[in-house]
mmCIF file of C-alpha atoms and ligand atoms in Angstrom:
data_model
loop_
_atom_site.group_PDB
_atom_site.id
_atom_site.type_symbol
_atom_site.label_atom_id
_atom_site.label_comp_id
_atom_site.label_asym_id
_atom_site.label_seq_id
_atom_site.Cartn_x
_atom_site.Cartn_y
_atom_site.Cartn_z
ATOM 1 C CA UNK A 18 -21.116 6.630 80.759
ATOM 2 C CA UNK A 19 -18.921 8.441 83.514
ATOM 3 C CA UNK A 20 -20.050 7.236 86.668
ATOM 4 C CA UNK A 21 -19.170 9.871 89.554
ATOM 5 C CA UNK A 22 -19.507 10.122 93.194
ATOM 6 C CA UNK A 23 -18.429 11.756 96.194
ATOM 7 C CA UNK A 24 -15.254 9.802 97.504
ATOM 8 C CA UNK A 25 -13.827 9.543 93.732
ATOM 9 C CA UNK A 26 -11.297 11.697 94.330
ATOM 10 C CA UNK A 27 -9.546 11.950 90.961
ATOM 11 C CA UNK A 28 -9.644 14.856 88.796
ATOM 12 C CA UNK A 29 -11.810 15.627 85.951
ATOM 13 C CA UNK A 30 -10.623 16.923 82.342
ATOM 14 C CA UNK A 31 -12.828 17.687 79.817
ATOM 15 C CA UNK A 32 -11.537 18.548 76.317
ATOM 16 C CA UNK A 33 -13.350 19.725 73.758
ATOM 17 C CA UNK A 34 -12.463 19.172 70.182
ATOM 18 C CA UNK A 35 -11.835 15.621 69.426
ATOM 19 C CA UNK A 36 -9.889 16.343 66.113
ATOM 20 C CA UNK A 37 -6.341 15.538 65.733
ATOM 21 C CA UNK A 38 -4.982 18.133 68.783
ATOM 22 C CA UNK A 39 -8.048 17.128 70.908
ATOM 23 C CA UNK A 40 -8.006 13.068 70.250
ATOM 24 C CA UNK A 41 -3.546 13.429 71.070
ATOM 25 C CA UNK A 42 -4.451 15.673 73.990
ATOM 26 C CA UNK A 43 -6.851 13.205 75.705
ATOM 27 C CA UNK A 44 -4.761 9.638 75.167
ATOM 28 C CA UNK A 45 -1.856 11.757 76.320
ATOM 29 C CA UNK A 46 -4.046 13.466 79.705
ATOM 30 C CA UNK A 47 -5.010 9.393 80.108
ATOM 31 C CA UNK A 48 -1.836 7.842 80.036
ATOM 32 C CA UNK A 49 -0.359 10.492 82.325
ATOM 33 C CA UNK A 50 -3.372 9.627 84.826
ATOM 34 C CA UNK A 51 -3.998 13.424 85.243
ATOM 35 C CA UNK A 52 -7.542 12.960 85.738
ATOM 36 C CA UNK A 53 -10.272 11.045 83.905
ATOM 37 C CA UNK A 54 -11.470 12.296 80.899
ATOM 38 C CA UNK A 55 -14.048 13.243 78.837
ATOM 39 C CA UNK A 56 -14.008 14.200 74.954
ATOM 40 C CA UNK A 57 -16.791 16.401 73.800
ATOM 41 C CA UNK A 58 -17.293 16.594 69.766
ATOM 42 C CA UNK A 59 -19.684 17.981 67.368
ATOM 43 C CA UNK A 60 -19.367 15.158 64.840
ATOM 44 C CA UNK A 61 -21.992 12.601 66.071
ATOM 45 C CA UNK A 62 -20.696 9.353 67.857
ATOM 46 C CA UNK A 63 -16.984 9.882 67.103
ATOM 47 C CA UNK A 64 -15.942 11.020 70.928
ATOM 48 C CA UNK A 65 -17.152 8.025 71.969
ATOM 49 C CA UNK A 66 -15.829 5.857 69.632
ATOM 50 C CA UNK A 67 -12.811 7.954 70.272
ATOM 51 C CA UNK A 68 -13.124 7.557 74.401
ATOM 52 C CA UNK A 69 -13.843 3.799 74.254
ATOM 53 C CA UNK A 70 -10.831 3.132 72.003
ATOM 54 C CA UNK A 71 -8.337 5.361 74.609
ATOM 55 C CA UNK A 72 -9.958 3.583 77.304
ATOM 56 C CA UNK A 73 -9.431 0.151 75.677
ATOM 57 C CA UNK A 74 -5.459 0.871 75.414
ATOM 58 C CA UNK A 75 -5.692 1.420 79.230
ATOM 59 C CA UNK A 76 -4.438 -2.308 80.233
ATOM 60 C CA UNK A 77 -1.805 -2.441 77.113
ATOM 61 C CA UNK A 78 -0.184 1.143 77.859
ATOM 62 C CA UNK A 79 -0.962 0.804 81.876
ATOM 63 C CA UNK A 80 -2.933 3.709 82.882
ATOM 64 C CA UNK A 81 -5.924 3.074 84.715
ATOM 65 C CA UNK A 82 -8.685 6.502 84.024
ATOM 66 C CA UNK A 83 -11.923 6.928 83.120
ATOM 67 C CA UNK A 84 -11.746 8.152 79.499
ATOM 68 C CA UNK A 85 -15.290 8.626 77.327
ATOM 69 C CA UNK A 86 -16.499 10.907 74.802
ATOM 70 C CA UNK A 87 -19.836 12.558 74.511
ATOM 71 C CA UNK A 88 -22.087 14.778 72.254
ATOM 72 C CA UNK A 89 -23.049 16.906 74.982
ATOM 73 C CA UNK A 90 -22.060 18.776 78.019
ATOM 74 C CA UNK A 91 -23.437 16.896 80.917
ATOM 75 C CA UNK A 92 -20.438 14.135 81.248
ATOM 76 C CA UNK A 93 -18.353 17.476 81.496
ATOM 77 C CA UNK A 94 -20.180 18.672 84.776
ATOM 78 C CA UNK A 95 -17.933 19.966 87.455
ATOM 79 C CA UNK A 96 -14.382 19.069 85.384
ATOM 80 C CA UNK A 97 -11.596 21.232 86.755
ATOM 81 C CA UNK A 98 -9.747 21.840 83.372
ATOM 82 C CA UNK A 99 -10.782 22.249 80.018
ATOM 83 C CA UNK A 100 -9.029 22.385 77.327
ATOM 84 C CA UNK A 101 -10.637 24.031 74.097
ATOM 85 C CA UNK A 102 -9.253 22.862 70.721
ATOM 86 C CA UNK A 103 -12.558 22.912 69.262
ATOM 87 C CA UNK A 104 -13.037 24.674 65.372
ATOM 88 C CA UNK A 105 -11.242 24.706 62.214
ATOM 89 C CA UNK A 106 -7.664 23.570 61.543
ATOM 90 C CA UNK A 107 -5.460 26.039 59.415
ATOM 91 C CA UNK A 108 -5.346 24.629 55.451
ATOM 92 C CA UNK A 109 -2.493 25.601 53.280
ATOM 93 C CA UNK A 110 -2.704 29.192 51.954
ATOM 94 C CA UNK A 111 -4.862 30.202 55.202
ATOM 95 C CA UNK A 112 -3.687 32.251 57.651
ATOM 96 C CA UNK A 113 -4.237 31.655 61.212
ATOM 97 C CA UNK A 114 -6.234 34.902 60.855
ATOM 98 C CA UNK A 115 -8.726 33.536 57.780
ATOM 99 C CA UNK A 116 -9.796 31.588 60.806
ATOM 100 C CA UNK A 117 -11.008 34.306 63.547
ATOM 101 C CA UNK A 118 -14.501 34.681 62.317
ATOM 102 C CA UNK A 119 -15.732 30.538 61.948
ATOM 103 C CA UNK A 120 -13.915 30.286 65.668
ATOM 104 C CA UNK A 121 -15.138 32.767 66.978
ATOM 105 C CA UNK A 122 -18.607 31.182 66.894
ATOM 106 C CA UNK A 123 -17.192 27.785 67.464
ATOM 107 C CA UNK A 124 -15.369 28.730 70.422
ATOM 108 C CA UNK A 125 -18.440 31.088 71.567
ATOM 109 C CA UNK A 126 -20.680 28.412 71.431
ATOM 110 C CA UNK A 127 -17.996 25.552 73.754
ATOM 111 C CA UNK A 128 -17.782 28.228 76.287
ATOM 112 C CA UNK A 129 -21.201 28.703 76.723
ATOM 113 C CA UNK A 130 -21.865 25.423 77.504
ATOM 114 C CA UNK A 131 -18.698 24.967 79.403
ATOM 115 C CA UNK A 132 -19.533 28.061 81.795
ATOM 116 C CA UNK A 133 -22.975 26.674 82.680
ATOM 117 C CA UNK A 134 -21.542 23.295 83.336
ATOM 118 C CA UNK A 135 -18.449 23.501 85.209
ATOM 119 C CA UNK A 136 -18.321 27.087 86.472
ATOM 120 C CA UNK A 137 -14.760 26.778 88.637
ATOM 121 C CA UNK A 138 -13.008 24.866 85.584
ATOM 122 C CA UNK A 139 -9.675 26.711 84.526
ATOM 123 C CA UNK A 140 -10.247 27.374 80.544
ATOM 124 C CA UNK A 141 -6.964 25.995 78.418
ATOM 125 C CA UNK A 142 -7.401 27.648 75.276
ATOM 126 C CA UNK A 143 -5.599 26.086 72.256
ATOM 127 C CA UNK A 144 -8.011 26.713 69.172
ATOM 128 C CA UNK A 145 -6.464 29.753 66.631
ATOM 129 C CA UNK A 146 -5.864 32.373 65.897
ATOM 130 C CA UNK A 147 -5.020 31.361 70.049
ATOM 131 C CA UNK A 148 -4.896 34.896 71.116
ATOM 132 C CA UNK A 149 -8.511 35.951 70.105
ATOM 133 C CA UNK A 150 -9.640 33.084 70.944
ATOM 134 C CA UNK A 151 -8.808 33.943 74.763
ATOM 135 C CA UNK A 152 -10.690 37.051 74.232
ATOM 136 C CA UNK A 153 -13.537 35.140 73.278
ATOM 137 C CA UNK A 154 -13.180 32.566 76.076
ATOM 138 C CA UNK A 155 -12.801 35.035 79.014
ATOM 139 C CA UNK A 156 -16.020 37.382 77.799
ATOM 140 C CA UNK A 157 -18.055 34.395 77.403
ATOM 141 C CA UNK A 158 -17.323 32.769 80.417
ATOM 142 C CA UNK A 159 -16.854 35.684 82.314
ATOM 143 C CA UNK A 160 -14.488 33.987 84.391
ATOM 144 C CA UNK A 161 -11.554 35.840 86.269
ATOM 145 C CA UNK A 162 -8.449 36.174 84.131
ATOM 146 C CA UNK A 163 -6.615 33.587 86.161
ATOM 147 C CA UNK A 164 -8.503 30.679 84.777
ATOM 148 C CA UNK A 165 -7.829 31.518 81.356
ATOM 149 C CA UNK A 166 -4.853 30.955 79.456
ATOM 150 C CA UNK A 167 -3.951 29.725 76.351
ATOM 151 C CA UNK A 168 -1.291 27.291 75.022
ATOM 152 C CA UNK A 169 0.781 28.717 72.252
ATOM 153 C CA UNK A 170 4.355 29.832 73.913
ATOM 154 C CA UNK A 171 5.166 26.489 75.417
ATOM 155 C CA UNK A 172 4.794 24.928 71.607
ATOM 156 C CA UNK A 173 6.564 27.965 70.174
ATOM 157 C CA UNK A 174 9.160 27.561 72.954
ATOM 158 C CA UNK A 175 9.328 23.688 72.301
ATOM 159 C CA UNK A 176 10.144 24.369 68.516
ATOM 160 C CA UNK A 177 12.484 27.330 69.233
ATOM 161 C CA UNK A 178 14.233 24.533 71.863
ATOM 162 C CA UNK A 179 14.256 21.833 69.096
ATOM 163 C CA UNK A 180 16.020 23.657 66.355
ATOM 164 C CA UNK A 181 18.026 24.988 68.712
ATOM 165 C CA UNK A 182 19.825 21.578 70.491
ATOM 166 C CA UNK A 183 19.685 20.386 66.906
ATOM 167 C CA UNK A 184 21.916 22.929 65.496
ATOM 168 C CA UNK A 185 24.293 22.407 68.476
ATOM 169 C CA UNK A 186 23.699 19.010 68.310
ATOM 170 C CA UNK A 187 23.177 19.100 72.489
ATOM 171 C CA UNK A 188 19.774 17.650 74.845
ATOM 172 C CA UNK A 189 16.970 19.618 74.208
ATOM 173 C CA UNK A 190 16.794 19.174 77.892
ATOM 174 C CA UNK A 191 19.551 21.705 78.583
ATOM 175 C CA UNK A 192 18.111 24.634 76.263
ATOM 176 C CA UNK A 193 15.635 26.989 77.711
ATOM 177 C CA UNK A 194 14.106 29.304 75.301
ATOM 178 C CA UNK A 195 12.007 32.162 76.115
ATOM 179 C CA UNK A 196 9.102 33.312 73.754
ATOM 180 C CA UNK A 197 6.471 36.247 74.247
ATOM 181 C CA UNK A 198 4.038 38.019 71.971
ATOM 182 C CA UNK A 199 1.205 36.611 69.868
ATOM 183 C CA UNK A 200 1.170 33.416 68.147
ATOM 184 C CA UNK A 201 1.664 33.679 64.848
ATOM 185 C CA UNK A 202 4.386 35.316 62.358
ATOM 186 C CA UNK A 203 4.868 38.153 64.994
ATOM 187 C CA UNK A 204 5.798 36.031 67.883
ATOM 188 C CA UNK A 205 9.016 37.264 69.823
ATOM 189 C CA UNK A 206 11.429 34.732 70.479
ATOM 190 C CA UNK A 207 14.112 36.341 73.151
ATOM 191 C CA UNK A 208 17.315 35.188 72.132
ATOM 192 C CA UNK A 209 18.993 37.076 74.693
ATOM 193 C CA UNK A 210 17.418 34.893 77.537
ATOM 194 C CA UNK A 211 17.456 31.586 76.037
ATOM 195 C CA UNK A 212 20.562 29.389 76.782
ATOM 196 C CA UNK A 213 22.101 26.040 76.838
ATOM 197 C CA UNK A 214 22.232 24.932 80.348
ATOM 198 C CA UNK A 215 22.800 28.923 81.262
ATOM 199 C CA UNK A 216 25.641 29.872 78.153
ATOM 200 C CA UNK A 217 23.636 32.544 76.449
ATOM 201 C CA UNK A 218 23.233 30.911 72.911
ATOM 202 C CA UNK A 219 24.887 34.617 71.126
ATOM 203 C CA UNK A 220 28.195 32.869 72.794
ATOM 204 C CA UNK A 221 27.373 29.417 71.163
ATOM 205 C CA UNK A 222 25.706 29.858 67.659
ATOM 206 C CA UNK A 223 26.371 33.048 65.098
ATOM 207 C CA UNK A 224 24.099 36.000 64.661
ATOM 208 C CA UNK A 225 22.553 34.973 61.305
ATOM 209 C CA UNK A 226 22.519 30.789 61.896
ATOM 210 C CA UNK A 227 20.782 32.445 65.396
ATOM 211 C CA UNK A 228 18.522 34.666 62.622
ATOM 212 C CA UNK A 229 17.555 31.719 60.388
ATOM 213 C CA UNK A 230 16.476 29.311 63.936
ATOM 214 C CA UNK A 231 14.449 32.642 64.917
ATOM 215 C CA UNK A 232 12.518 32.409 61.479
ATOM 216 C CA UNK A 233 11.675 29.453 61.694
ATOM 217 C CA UNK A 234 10.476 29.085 64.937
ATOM 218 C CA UNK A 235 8.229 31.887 63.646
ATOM 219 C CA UNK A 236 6.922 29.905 60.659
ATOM 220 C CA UNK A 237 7.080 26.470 62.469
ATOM 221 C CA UNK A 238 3.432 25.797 62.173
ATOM 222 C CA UNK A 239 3.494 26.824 58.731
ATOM 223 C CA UNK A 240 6.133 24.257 57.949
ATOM 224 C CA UNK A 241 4.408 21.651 59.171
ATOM 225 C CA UNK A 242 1.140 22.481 57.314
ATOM 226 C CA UNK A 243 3.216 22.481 54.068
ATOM 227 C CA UNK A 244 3.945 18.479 54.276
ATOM 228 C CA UNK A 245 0.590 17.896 55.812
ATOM 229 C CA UNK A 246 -1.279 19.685 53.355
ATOM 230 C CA UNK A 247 -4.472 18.673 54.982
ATOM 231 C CA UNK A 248 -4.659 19.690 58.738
ATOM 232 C CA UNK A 249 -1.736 21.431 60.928
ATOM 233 C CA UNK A 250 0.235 20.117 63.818
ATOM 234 C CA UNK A 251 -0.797 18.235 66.041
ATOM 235 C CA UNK A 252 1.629 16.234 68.151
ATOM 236 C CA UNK A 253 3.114 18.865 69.569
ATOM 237 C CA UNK A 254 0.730 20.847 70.120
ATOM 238 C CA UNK A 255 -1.233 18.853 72.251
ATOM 239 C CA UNK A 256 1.726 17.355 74.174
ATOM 240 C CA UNK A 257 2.354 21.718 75.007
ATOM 241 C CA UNK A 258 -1.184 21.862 76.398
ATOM 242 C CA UNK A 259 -0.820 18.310 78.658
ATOM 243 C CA UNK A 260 2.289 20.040 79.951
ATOM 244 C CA UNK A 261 0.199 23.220 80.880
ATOM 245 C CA UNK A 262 -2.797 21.116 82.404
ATOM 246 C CA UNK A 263 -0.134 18.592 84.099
ATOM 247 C CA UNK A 264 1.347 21.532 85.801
ATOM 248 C CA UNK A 265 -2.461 22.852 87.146
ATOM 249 C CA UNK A 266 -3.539 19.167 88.400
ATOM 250 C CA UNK A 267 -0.196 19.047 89.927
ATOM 251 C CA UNK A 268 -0.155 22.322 91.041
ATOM 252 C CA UNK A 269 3.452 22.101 89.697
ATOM 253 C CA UNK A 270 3.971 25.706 89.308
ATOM 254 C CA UNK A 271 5.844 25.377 86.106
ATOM 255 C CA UNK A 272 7.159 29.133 84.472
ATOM 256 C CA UNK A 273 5.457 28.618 81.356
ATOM 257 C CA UNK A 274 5.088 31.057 78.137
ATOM 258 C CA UNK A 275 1.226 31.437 77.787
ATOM 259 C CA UNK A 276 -1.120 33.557 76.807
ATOM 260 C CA UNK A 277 -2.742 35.751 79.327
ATOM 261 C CA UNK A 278 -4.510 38.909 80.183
ATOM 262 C CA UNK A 279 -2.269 41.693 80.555
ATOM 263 C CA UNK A 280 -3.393 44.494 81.916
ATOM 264 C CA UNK A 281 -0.787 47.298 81.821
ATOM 265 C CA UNK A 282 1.946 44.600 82.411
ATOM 266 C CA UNK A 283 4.535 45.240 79.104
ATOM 267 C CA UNK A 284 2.536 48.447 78.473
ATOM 268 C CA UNK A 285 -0.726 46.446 77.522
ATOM 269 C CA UNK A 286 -4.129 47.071 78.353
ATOM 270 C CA UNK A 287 -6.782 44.548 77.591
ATOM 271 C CA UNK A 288 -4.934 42.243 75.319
ATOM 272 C CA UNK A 289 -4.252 38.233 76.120
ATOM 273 C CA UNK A 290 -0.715 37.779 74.928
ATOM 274 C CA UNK A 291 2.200 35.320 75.422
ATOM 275 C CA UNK A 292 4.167 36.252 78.569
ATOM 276 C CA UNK A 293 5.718 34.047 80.940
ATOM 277 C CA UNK A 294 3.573 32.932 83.763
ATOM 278 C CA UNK A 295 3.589 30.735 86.614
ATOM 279 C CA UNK A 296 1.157 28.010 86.073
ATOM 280 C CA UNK A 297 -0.391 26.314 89.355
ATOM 281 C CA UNK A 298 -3.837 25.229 91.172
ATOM 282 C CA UNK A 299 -5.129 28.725 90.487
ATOM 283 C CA UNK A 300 -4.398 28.735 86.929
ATOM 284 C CA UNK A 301 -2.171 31.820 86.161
ATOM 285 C CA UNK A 302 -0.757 32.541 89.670
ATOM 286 C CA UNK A 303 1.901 35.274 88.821
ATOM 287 C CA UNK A 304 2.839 37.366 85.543
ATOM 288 C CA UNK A 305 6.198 38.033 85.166
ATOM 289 C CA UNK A 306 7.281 41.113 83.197
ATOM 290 C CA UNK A 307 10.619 40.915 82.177
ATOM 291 C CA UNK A 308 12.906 44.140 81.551
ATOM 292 C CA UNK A 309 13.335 43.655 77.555
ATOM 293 C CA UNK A 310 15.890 45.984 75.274
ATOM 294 C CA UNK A 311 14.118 48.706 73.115
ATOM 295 C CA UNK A 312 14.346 46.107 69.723
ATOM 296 C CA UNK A 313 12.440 43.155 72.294
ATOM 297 C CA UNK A 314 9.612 46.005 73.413
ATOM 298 C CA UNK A 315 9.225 47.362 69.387
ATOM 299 C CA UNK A 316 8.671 43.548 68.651
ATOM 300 C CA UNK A 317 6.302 42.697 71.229
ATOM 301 C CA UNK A 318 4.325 45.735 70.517
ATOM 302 C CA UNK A 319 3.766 45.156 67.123
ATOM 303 C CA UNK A 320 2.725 41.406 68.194
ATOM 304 C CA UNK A 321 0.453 42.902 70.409
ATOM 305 C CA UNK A 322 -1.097 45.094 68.082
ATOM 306 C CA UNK A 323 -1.432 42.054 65.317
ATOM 307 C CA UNK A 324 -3.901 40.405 68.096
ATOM 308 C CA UNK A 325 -5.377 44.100 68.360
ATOM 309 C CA UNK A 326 -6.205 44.163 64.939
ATOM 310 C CA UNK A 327 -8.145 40.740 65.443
ATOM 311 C CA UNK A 328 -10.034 41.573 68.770
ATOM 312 C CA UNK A 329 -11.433 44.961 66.562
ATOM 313 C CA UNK A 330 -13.246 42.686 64.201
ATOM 314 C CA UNK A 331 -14.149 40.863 67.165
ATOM 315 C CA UNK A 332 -15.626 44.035 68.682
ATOM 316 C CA UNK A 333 -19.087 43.937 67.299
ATOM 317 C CA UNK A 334 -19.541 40.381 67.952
ATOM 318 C CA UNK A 335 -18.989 40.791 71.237
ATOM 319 C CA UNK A 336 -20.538 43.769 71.885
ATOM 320 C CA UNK A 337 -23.607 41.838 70.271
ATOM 321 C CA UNK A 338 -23.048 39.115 71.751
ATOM 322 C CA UNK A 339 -23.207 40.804 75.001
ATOM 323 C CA UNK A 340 -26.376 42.721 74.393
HETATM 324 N N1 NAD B 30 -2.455 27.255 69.803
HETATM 325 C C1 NAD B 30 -1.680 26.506 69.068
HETATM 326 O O1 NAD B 30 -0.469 26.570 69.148
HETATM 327 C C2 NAD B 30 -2.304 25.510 68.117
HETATM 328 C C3 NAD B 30 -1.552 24.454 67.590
HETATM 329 C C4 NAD B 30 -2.186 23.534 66.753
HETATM 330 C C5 NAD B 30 -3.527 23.678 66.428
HETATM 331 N N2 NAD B 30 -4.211 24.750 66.939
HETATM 332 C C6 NAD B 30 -5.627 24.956 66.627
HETATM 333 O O2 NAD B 30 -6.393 23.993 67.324
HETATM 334 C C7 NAD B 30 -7.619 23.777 66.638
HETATM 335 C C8 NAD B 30 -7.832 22.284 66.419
HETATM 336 O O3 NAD B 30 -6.866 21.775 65.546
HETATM 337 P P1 NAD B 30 -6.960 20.252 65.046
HETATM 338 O O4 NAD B 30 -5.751 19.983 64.248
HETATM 339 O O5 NAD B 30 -7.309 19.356 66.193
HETATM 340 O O6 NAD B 30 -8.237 20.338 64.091
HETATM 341 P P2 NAD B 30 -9.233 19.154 63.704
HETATM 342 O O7 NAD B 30 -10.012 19.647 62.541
HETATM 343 O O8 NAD B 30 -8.518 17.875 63.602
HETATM 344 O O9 NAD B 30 -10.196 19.074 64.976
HETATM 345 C C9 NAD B 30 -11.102 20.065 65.325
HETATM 346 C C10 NAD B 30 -12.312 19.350 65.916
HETATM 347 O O10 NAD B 30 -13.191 20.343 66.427
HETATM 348 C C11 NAD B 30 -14.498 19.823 66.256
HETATM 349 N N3 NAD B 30 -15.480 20.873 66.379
HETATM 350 C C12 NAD B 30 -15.836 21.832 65.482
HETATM 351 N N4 NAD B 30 -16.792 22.599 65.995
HETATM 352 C C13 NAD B 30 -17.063 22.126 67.235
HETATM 353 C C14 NAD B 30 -17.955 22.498 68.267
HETATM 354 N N5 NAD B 30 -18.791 23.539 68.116
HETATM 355 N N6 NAD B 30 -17.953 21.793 69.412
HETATM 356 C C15 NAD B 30 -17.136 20.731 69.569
HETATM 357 N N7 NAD B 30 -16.262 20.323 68.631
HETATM 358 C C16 NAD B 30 -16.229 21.015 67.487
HETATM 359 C C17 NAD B 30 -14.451 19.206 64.853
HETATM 360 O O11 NAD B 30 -15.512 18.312 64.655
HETATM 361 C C18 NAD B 30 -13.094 18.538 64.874
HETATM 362 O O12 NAD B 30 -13.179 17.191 65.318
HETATM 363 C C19 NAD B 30 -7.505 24.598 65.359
HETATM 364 O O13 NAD B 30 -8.122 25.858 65.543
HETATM 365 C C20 NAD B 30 -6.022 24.782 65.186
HETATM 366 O O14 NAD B 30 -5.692 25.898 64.406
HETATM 367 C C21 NAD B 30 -3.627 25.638 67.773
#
């Protein structure tokens, strides 16, 4: 049990989900001493086995949180980030879509529960498909935009990065890659802003090699379920949604690719979609809408318009849901 009180200054992190993103998430938000920690699952005693086993590798790995796990929402009260990663994990053969409808009342349910008990937490959204899943999130909770955002672009970035300094056989740390649009097969990585250490990468790798690391950035999740065959990535993933929480708690103000509410920004209305954003105490403190070419706008509108298709099943749920 959590024990609280008013001069414990450190912050609190609840994550909900304690599957294979959730459980990576939580040892990784521990060891980084963001905050201490709490692990919220539906499958009875497992959090806490979970919690006491991340808090037992405190003294070994040398980080020195509060880390449990819980059935319930009342250890979560007043945490300032949560990250959802709560519901189903793609299988081989499903799409990320196949998953909207058994999220959507996963996800429906967390954020219920999440809104009564910490009311001023910022919502990190990480359960597919990511971008309805937002959607969900932010009618739930009814929470301003700012403190909802969801973790796809810095994984899809991280992957585009990979290939990338692998190809060229250079640090990952010197290539940048920019990524916008849904997550999933339409996703829009911008080749013409991503460089190595600021040489555009059309001067340093040919148009179809370039091509080929594009596609499969796009199908990157779907490579990794392929060897897996049970259960999708996880490793990555989680470390992408540490990075976004790290830079909240720090208030680092990282420029991030994340999923967010546009609202007329890149000609959408109404739509969470990947955009680059600065990430900081207040969540999402800035949009940025970059001038794209008439190929980069075509692909990011038909991104947006694959989430569009999933928020219009959503529609009566909501609506529903609502009454
Ligand atoms: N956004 C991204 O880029 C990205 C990347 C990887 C995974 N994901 C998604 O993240 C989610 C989790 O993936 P995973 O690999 O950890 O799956 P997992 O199956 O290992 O874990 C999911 C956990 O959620 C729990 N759960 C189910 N319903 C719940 C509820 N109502 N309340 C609390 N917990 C509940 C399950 O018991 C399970 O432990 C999936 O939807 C997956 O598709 C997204």
């Amino acid at each position: 049990m959590l024990r609280y009180n008013r001069y414990f200054m450190r912050k609190k992190i609840t994550v909900v989900g304690g599957g294979n993103v959730g459980a990576s998430a939580a040892v990784n938000l521990a060891s980084k001493e963001l905050g201490d920690v709490v692990l919220v699952d539906v499958v009875e005693g497992v959090p806490l086995g979970k919690g006491l086993d991340m808090l037992q590798a405190g003294p070994i790995e040398g980080y020195d949180v509060q880390v449990a796990g819980a059935n319930d929402y009342a250890p979560t009260a007043n945490s300032d980030v949560v990250v959802i990663t709560a519901g189903l994990a793609r299988k081989p053969g499903m799409s990320r879509d196949d998953l909207l409808l058994a999220n959507y009342e996963v996800v429906k349910g967390v954020t219920e529960n999440i809104a009564k008990h910490s009311p001023n937490a910022i919502l990190v959204l990480v359960t597919n498909p990511l971008d309805a899943m937002c959607t969900v999130a932010h009618h739930v909770s009814k929470f301003p935009k700012h403190r909802v955002v969801g973790m796809a672009g810095v994984l899809d970035s991280a992957r585009f990065r990979t290939f990338i300094a692998r190809e060229l056989n250079v640090s990952v740390e010197n290539v940048t890659a920019v990524v916008l649009g849904g997550h999933g097969d339409t996703m829009v990585p911008v080749v013409r802003l991503s460089s190595v250490s600021g040489i555009p990468l059309t001067e340093l790798i040919e148009p179809a090699r370039l091509e080929a690391i594009v596609d499969r950035t796009r199908n990157g999740g779907a490579e990794i379920v392929k060897y897996l065959k049970t259960g999708s990535a996880y490793y990555a993933p989680s470390s992408a949604a540490v990075e976004m929480v790290e830079s909240i708690l720090k208030d680092k103000k990282k420029v991030l690719a994340c999923a967010a509410l546009l609202e007329g920004e890149y000609g959408i209305h109404g739509l969470f979609v990947g955009v680059p954003v600065k990430l900081g105490a207040n969540g999402i403190e800035k949009i940025y809408e970059i001038k794209l070419n008439a190929d980069e706008k075509a692909a990011l509108a038909k991104s947006a318009s694959a989430v569009q298709e999933l928020i219009d099943v959503l529609k009566p749920k909501m609506a529903q849901a609502t009454a």
